[in-house]
Amino acid sequence: MRVLLTGSSGWLGRHLAPLLRAAGHAVTGLDVAPSAQTQVLGSVEDRGLVDRTFAAHGIEAVIHAGALHKPDIARHPAQRFVDVNVTGTLNLLEAAVAAGHDRFVMTSTTSLMISREIRAETGPAAIWLDEASSPLAPRNIYGVTKLAAEGLCRVARAEHGLSCIVLRTARFFPEEDDTHRQLSGENLKANEFLHRRLAVEDAARVHVLALERAPALGFETFAISAPTPFRRAEAEMLKRDAVSVIRAHFPEVEDLYLRRGWHLPESIGRVYDAGRAARLLGFTAATDFAAVLHALREETALPFAHDPAYTSPALKYS
């Protein structure tokens, strides 16, 4: 298929575009920032550009991975988030419907499932988060606009029959976390594979799978994260004494962590459950916490990217 990939110059796009081509698709990348994966420079908020791109490249399907993200809150007003994340999504959906497409994949975020109350983690047990979690009360403009964009996909399916797959991806960025400073970046990322992280390679792979499966699924929303080793019955203990629960699942973990001078989380307040994606989409992330421990045991490279110096190329152009 001739696929339009938005956000092609970003961290996900640079991994996803080659994977799509390897699967036999012709990829046209659209982004505000230039890169080897981007053929069209501009923003999805420009409907004229979207229409011209569809016509010039004979676009047959869309993977919409371009957006303003949480770190952009410090750089852009709320209206820009609406213009890019909401209006931009509407532009693409309307163009896809007009072109007679049968599939549309949108990158969303697990962040929109995190309300202020959930983020505070004040309850007695870890909160289990999946596609059925409600009510959804995003805590910032990023989450609000991504939830609105998901709604537009749902309407496009209901009113026009466009098959839409929404992928709420867990965090897979390579840079340092902008809110947590207690642990080193690698230690924090490793810990997050227990309950809230995804390797970018897995994020790319699930988009290709969603593109293939969309017509059979119609409209679906999936939480996409590394598979957690935990069970819901362990939620209270995870909040009270996470180390004991982790040790029960991985007896050698403390010795392996000690070699690096790393620390396990003493408490885990929320867990992302990607089980539905495994059941309905046929996707399970290849990189999980066991893979991290394997790398520590064998003293090989860690199976995830960590780059404190990484800066999104879009920062210079958006």
mmCIF file of N, CA and C in Angstrom, residues 126 128 228-236 238 245 248-249 271 273:
data_model
loop_
_atom_site.group_PDB
_atom_site.id
_atom_site.type_symbol
_atom_site.label_atom_id
_atom_site.label_comp_id
_atom_site.label_asym_id
_atom_site.label_seq_id
_atom_site.Cartn_x
_atom_site.Cartn_y
_atom_site.Cartn_z
ATOM 1 N N ALA A 126 -2.019 -0.581 43.798
ATOM 2 C CA ALA A 126 -1.677 -0.138 42.449
ATOM 3 C C ALA A 126 -2.939 -0.123 41.594
ATOM 4 N N TRP A 128 -4.849 -0.611 38.207
ATOM 5 C CA TRP A 128 -4.702 -1.380 36.969
ATOM 6 C C TRP A 128 -5.337 -0.593 35.833
ATOM 7 N N THR A 228 3.308 -6.848 31.530
ATOM 8 C CA THR A 228 3.669 -6.826 32.941
ATOM 9 C C THR A 228 3.708 -8.245 33.493
ATOM 10 N N PRO A 229 4.639 -8.534 34.386
ATOM 11 C CA PRO A 229 4.664 -9.862 35.009
ATOM 12 C C PRO A 229 3.665 -9.981 36.155
ATOM 13 N N PHE A 230 3.050 -8.874 36.529
ATOM 14 C CA PHE A 230 2.213 -8.851 37.722
ATOM 15 C C PHE A 230 0.777 -9.278 37.442
ATOM 16 N N ARG A 231 0.112 -9.707 38.519
ATOM 17 C CA ARG A 231 -1.302 -10.068 38.481
ATOM 18 C C ARG A 231 -2.100 -9.040 39.275
ATOM 19 N N ARG A 232 -3.359 -8.876 38.894
ATOM 20 C CA ARG A 232 -4.208 -7.913 39.607
ATOM 21 C C ARG A 232 -4.295 -8.220 41.093
ATOM 22 N N ALA A 233 -4.218 -9.494 41.447
ATOM 23 C CA ALA A 233 -4.290 -9.877 42.860
ATOM 24 C C ALA A 233 -3.093 -9.350 43.657
ATOM 25 N N GLU A 234 -2.045 -8.908 42.965
ATOM 26 C CA GLU A 234 -0.850 -8.390 43.642
ATOM 27 C C GLU A 234 -0.874 -6.878 43.801
ATOM 28 N N ALA A 235 -1.981 -6.241 43.432
ATOM 29 C CA ALA A 235 -2.028 -4.776 43.398
ATOM 30 C C ALA A 235 -1.733 -4.138 44.762
ATOM 31 N N GLU A 236 -2.296 -4.661 45.813
ATOM 32 C CA GLU A 236 -2.058 -4.069 47.135
ATOM 33 C C GLU A 236 -0.606 -4.238 47.554
ATOM 34 N N LEU A 238 1.968 -4.597 45.610
ATOM 35 C CA LEU A 238 2.816 -3.745 44.769
ATOM 36 C C LEU A 238 2.908 -2.346 45.336
ATOM 37 N N VAL A 245 7.362 -8.309 45.710
ATOM 38 C CA VAL A 245 6.625 -8.876 44.582
ATOM 39 C C VAL A 245 7.561 -9.120 43.404
ATOM 40 N N ALA A 248 9.741 -12.112 43.986
ATOM 41 C CA ALA A 248 9.021 -13.377 43.834
ATOM 42 C C ALA A 248 8.951 -13.806 42.372
ATOM 43 N N HIS A 249 8.845 -12.841 41.476
ATOM 44 C CA HIS A 249 8.793 -13.150 40.041
ATOM 45 C C HIS A 249 10.184 -13.348 39.444
ATOM 46 N N VAL A 271 -0.240 0.141 36.952
ATOM 47 C CA VAL A 271 0.242 -0.905 36.061
ATOM 48 C C VAL A 271 -0.570 -0.846 34.773
ATOM 49 N N ASP A 273 -1.883 -2.694 31.541
ATOM 50 C CA ASP A 273 -2.179 -4.064 31.134
ATOM 51 C C ASP A 273 -2.444 -4.084 29.629
#
